[in-house]
Amino acid sequence: MKAAYFYDTGDIRVEETSVPQAAPDELVIKMKASAICGTDLRIFKFGHFKIPAGERRVLGHEIAGEVVQVGTQVENFKVGMRVALPPNVGCGSCAMCRKGFTQLCPTYEAFGISYDGGFQEYIRVPGNAVRRGNVVPVPEGISWEEAAMVEPFSCAYHSYKALNIRPGDSVVVIGAGPIGACHVLMSRLAGASRVIVADVQDSRLAGMKALGADAVINSATTDLRTAVMAETGGEGASVVITACSVPEVQAVAMEIAATHGRINLFGGMPKGKEIVPLNTNLIHYKELTVLGTTGSSINDYCESMALVAAGRLSLLPLATARFTIDEINDAFRYALSGEGMKALVVEG
Ligand SMILES: [Zn+2]
Ligand SMILES: [Zn+2]
């Protein structure tokens, strides 16, 4: 079978390797669709502390596929089942895992990071992942591509729950990438009265309008503070989501938030840029709530899958390009260009 191995920064090679054989407690999945995530791009550019130098890894953690092998001890799974793999596998016994927040487990393992992930024909699902709920059935009616994209959406869903977005809210999403798009879809679904997206790339902003944003702001050519005040009747936004990794944006978020505004610092900062000067008086005098979310739990993932299955939203408009495993380097180039939304690797 074919597998795309990440060897080092900027170095992914498609190689021939043998199809994994399921151990008694494992599954093997035939990959049908795996989407490229910002995390994959970061690993491609900068590496990852869980991939030691000299090791190779198949990246990709937004995965949907069909069960083709079931270990002799595995119950509840059958050959032919359609499944998707929430990527973060918790240790199962720490305080966070016990509360169901496997994405916050200090010793988590993950597909595409510490386990070989989605950019290969067949994926071994380790026993821990099978036992801890990381194999989720995909209901009929959800395509492989849409099932793969439930993972990024579930991170926006997790954010929505923390922010408690509700009717009457004006939401500003800063960053019009695929994750920004998920925040737009989720905010609309939550009943936000107005959804405004800011970015520096016009092509991406046009895409946000198509997904249902009420207004878009090019913050390279327009002053974001003035524009948000104009869009919110001078009050500022009741919710601000920073869906990018630009430090200054976190400071601006405090300025454009309304009194009693809620801010989610959703995008993490690059190494060395984590210390951001903020006007904390804005938090004090406007009584802002500033919070953070990262990833999603298996519960968030399953609830997101159910929302998609119920037809409450469609993730398909996010898929703007498809590639085979052989074309993995084209897929990464496309995703890095920022021109489209999601690049998907699909079975050849
Ligand atoms: Zn992802
Ligand atoms: Zn744990």
Short mmCIF file of C-alpha atoms in Angstrom, two decimals, residues 84-341:
data_model
loop_
_atom_site.label_atom_id
_atom_site.label_comp_id
_atom_site.label_asym_id
_atom_site.label_seq_id
_atom_site.Cartn_x
_atom_site.Cartn_y
_atom_site.Cartn_z
CA ALA A 84 -14.34 8.35 11.66
CA LEU A 85 -11.49 8.76 14.13
CA PRO A 86 -11.49 11.60 16.67
CA PRO A 87 -7.73 12.03 16.85
CA ASN A 88 -6.79 12.56 20.49
CA VAL A 89 -6.44 9.36 22.49
CA GLY A 90 -6.31 10.03 26.22
CA CYS A 91 -4.39 7.95 28.76
CA GLY A 92 -7.76 6.93 30.23
CA SER A 93 -6.85 7.48 33.88
CA CYS A 94 -5.79 11.11 34.51
CA ALA A 95 -8.11 13.77 35.97
CA MET A 96 -8.91 15.26 32.54
CA CYS A 97 -9.59 11.87 30.92
CA ARG A 98 -11.90 10.95 33.79
CA LYS A 99 -13.90 14.11 33.09
CA GLY A 100 -14.09 13.25 29.40
CA PHE A 101 -11.63 15.91 28.23
CA THR A 102 -9.25 13.57 26.43
CA GLN A 103 -7.89 16.47 24.36
CA LEU A 104 -6.49 17.94 27.59
CA CYS A 105 -4.79 14.74 28.75
CA PRO A 106 -1.14 15.63 29.49
CA THR A 107 0.07 12.35 27.95
CA TYR A 108 -2.36 12.08 25.02
CA GLU A 109 -1.48 10.19 21.86
CA ALA A 110 -2.89 11.29 18.52
CA PHE A 111 -3.36 10.06 14.98
CA GLY A 112 -1.09 11.92 12.61
CA ILE A 113 1.23 12.93 15.46
CA SER A 114 2.25 9.97 17.63
CA TYR A 115 0.33 7.34 15.62
CA ASP A 116 0.50 7.09 11.84
CA GLY A 117 -2.49 9.03 10.54
CA GLY A 118 -4.73 9.50 7.55
CA PHE A 119 -2.47 10.09 4.55
CA GLN A 120 -2.08 6.37 3.77
CA GLU A 121 -4.28 3.67 2.27
CA TYR A 122 -4.81 1.61 5.43
CA ILE A 123 -4.66 2.86 9.01
CA ARG A 124 -3.89 0.76 12.06
CA VAL A 125 -6.14 1.75 14.99
CA PRO A 126 -4.28 0.87 18.21
CA GLY A 127 -6.15 -0.96 20.99
CA ASN A 128 -6.14 2.13 23.22
CA ALA A 129 -7.96 4.14 20.53
CA VAL A 130 -10.53 1.35 20.04
CA ARG A 131 -11.18 1.04 23.80
CA ARG A 132 -11.33 4.77 24.58
CA GLY A 133 -14.01 5.78 22.11
CA ASN A 134 -11.81 7.06 19.28
CA VAL A 135 -13.66 5.07 16.61
CA VAL A 136 -17.02 6.75 15.92
CA PRO A 137 -19.64 5.35 13.53
CA VAL A 138 -20.49 7.58 10.56
CA PRO A 139 -24.27 7.64 9.99
CA GLU A 140 -25.63 6.87 6.53
CA GLY A 141 -26.10 10.02 4.49
CA ILE A 142 -22.84 11.63 5.58
CA SER A 143 -20.22 11.44 2.84
CA TRP A 144 -16.65 10.39 3.58
CA GLU A 145 -15.41 13.91 2.96
CA GLU A 146 -17.93 15.49 5.27
CA ALA A 147 -17.20 12.88 7.95
CA ALA A 148 -13.47 13.72 7.76
CA MET A 149 -14.26 17.41 8.29
CA VAL A 150 -16.29 16.79 11.45
CA GLU A 151 -12.99 17.06 13.37
CA PRO A 152 -12.24 20.74 12.64
CA PHE A 153 -15.93 21.58 13.06
CA SER A 154 -15.95 19.90 16.47
CA CYS A 155 -13.24 22.34 17.62
CA ALA A 156 -15.54 25.26 16.71
CA TYR A 157 -18.39 23.42 18.45
CA HIS A 158 -16.27 23.10 21.60
CA SER A 159 -15.57 26.84 21.39
CA TYR A 160 -19.27 27.61 20.94
CA LYS A 161 -20.13 25.70 24.10
CA ALA A 162 -17.51 27.62 26.10
CA LEU A 163 -18.69 30.99 24.73
CA ASN A 164 -22.38 30.11 25.03
CA ILE A 165 -23.23 31.89 21.77
CA ARG A 166 -26.96 32.64 21.62
CA PRO A 167 -29.56 34.70 19.74
CA GLY A 168 -28.86 38.40 20.05
CA ASP A 169 -25.08 37.95 19.92
CA SER A 170 -22.97 39.76 17.37
CA VAL A 171 -19.98 37.53 16.64
CA VAL A 172 -16.71 38.68 15.11
CA VAL A 173 -14.47 35.91 13.78
CA ILE A 174 -10.93 37.05 13.02
CA GLY A 175 -9.35 34.69 10.50
CA ALA A 176 -11.17 33.42 7.40
CA GLY A 177 -9.45 30.06 7.07
CA PRO A 178 -11.26 26.70 7.30
CA ILE A 179 -11.50 27.03 11.10
CA GLY A 180 -12.90 30.55 10.79
CA ALA A 181 -15.45 29.07 8.40
CA CYS A 182 -16.43 26.47 11.01
CA HIS A 183 -16.95 29.27 13.55
CA VAL A 184 -19.21 31.08 11.05
CA LEU A 185 -21.32 27.96 10.49
CA MET A 186 -21.52 27.25 14.22
CA SER A 187 -22.37 30.85 15.19
CA ARG A 188 -25.20 30.93 12.66
CA LEU A 189 -26.47 27.58 13.88
CA ALA A 190 -26.41 28.92 17.47
CA GLY A 191 -28.66 31.78 16.39
CA ALA A 192 -26.18 34.67 16.51
CA SER A 193 -27.90 37.77 15.17
CA ARG A 194 -24.89 38.99 13.25
CA VAL A 195 -21.72 37.18 12.13
CA ILE A 196 -18.83 39.33 10.95
CA VAL A 197 -15.53 37.96 9.61
CA ALA A 198 -12.23 39.79 9.34
CA ASP A 199 -9.17 38.70 7.37
CA VAL A 200 -6.49 40.18 5.15
CA GLN A 201 -7.30 38.03 2.09
CA ASP A 202 -10.24 39.09 -0.12
CA SER A 203 -10.62 35.67 -1.77
CA ARG A 204 -11.15 34.02 1.61
CA LEU A 205 -13.56 36.74 2.76
CA ALA A 206 -15.69 36.16 -0.33
CA GLY A 207 -15.91 32.50 0.71
CA MET A 208 -17.13 33.53 4.16
CA LYS A 209 -20.00 35.52 2.67
CA ALA A 210 -20.99 32.47 0.68
CA LEU A 211 -21.06 30.47 3.94
CA GLY A 212 -23.43 32.93 5.54
CA ALA A 213 -21.33 35.70 7.13
CA ASP A 214 -23.42 38.88 7.32
CA ALA A 215 -20.45 41.18 6.80
CA VAL A 216 -16.77 40.83 6.00
CA ILE A 217 -13.93 43.23 6.76
CA ASN A 218 -10.54 43.30 5.05
CA SER A 219 -8.39 44.40 7.98
CA ALA A 220 -5.43 45.09 5.69
CA THR A 221 -7.29 47.88 3.93
CA THR A 222 -9.85 48.94 6.58
CA ASP A 223 -9.36 49.78 10.26
CA LEU A 224 -10.88 46.81 12.07
CA ARG A 225 -11.94 48.79 15.17
CA THR A 226 -13.83 51.40 13.16
CA ALA A 227 -15.43 48.77 10.92
CA VAL A 228 -16.61 46.58 13.81
CA MET A 229 -18.09 49.59 15.62
CA ALA A 230 -19.93 50.54 12.42
CA GLU A 231 -21.24 46.99 12.00
CA THR A 232 -22.44 46.76 15.62
CA GLY A 233 -24.15 50.12 16.05
CA GLY A 234 -21.18 51.48 18.00
CA GLU A 235 -21.42 48.85 20.75
CA GLY A 236 -18.69 46.44 19.73
CA ALA A 237 -19.08 42.70 19.35
CA SER A 238 -20.65 40.60 22.07
CA VAL A 239 -18.42 37.68 21.02
CA VAL A 240 -14.93 37.78 19.46
CA ILE A 241 -13.13 34.64 18.26
CA THR A 242 -9.47 34.91 17.27
CA ALA A 243 -9.12 32.14 14.68
CA CYS A 244 -5.55 32.92 13.66
CA SER A 245 -2.06 32.93 15.16
CA VAL A 246 -1.30 36.66 15.05
CA PRO A 247 -0.42 38.07 18.51
CA GLU A 248 -1.69 41.62 17.83
CA VAL A 249 -5.12 40.21 17.02
CA GLN A 250 -5.54 39.12 20.65
CA ALA A 251 -5.01 42.73 21.75
CA VAL A 252 -7.42 44.07 19.13
CA ALA A 253 -10.05 41.55 20.27
CA MET A 254 -10.22 43.34 23.66
CA GLU A 255 -10.80 46.65 21.87
CA ILE A 256 -13.58 45.53 19.54
CA ALA A 257 -15.48 43.58 22.23
CA ALA A 258 -18.60 45.21 23.67
CA THR A 259 -19.05 45.73 27.40
CA HIS A 260 -19.70 42.26 28.86
CA GLY A 261 -18.19 40.80 25.69
CA ARG A 262 -16.83 37.25 25.60
CA ILE A 263 -13.56 36.55 23.83
CA ASN A 264 -12.15 33.16 22.87
CA LEU A 265 -8.41 33.12 22.16
CA PHE A 266 -8.96 30.14 19.86
CA GLY A 267 -5.76 30.19 17.79
CA GLY A 268 -2.56 29.33 19.65
CA MET A 269 0.53 31.50 19.24
CA PRO A 270 3.74 30.38 17.58
CA LYS A 271 6.64 29.48 19.87
CA GLY A 272 8.37 32.62 21.11
CA LYS A 273 5.31 34.82 20.52
CA GLU A 274 3.14 33.66 23.42
CA ILE A 275 3.71 36.78 25.53
CA VAL A 276 1.26 39.33 24.15
CA PRO A 277 0.84 42.88 25.53
CA LEU A 278 -2.85 43.38 26.37
CA ASN A 279 -4.69 46.40 27.72
CA THR A 280 -6.07 44.65 30.80
CA ASN A 281 -8.05 47.74 31.74
CA LEU A 282 -10.35 46.86 28.85
CA ILE A 283 -11.03 43.53 30.54
CA HIS A 284 -11.55 45.31 33.86
CA TYR A 285 -13.74 48.24 32.85
CA LYS A 286 -15.76 46.40 30.20
CA GLU A 287 -16.12 43.32 32.44
CA LEU A 288 -14.95 41.11 29.59
CA THR A 289 -14.78 37.34 29.77
CA VAL A 290 -11.57 36.15 28.12
CA LEU A 291 -11.25 32.41 27.70
CA GLY A 292 -9.46 29.83 25.60
CA THR A 293 -10.39 26.52 24.02
CA THR A 294 -8.24 23.94 22.29
CA GLY A 295 -9.30 20.96 20.23
CA SER A 296 -12.45 19.06 21.14
CA SER A 297 -13.48 16.14 23.29
CA ILE A 298 -14.88 12.88 21.94
CA ASN A 299 -18.23 14.09 23.25
CA ASP A 300 -17.94 17.32 21.20
CA TYR A 301 -16.97 15.21 18.20
CA CYS A 302 -19.96 12.87 18.50
CA GLU A 303 -22.38 15.77 19.01
CA SER A 304 -20.92 17.49 15.95
CA MET A 305 -21.35 14.30 13.91
CA ALA A 306 -24.98 14.16 15.07
CA LEU A 307 -25.59 17.78 14.01
CA VAL A 308 -24.24 17.06 10.55
CA ALA A 309 -26.23 13.80 10.35
CA ALA A 310 -29.38 15.71 11.27
CA GLY A 311 -28.80 18.06 8.36
CA ARG A 312 -28.46 21.13 10.60
CA LEU A 313 -25.43 22.24 8.62
CA SER A 314 -23.31 21.09 5.70
CA LEU A 315 -19.53 20.97 5.85
CA LEU A 316 -19.18 20.08 2.17
CA PRO A 317 -18.71 23.69 0.98
CA LEU A 318 -15.45 23.69 2.96
CA ALA A 319 -13.93 21.02 0.69
CA THR A 320 -12.39 22.96 -2.18
CA ALA A 321 -9.75 20.54 -3.52
CA ARG A 322 -9.15 16.78 -3.65
CA PHE A 323 -5.86 14.91 -4.08
CA THR A 324 -4.69 11.30 -4.05
CA ILE A 325 -1.92 10.06 -1.72
CA ASP A 326 0.49 10.27 -4.68
CA GLU A 327 -0.34 13.98 -4.95
CA ILE A 328 0.33 14.70 -1.26
CA ASN A 329 2.92 17.38 -1.96
CA ASP A 330 0.51 19.19 -4.30
CA ALA A 331 -2.11 18.94 -1.55
CA PHE A 332 0.22 20.56 0.99
CA ARG A 333 1.21 23.27 -1.49
CA TYR A 334 -2.47 24.02 -2.08
CA ALA A 335 -3.26 24.14 1.63
CA LEU A 336 -0.24 26.36 2.34
CA SER A 337 -1.20 28.79 -0.43
CA GLY A 338 -4.31 29.84 1.52
CA GLU A 339 -6.23 30.17 -1.74
CA GLY A 340 -8.98 27.67 -1.10
CA MET A 341 -10.44 26.15 2.06
#
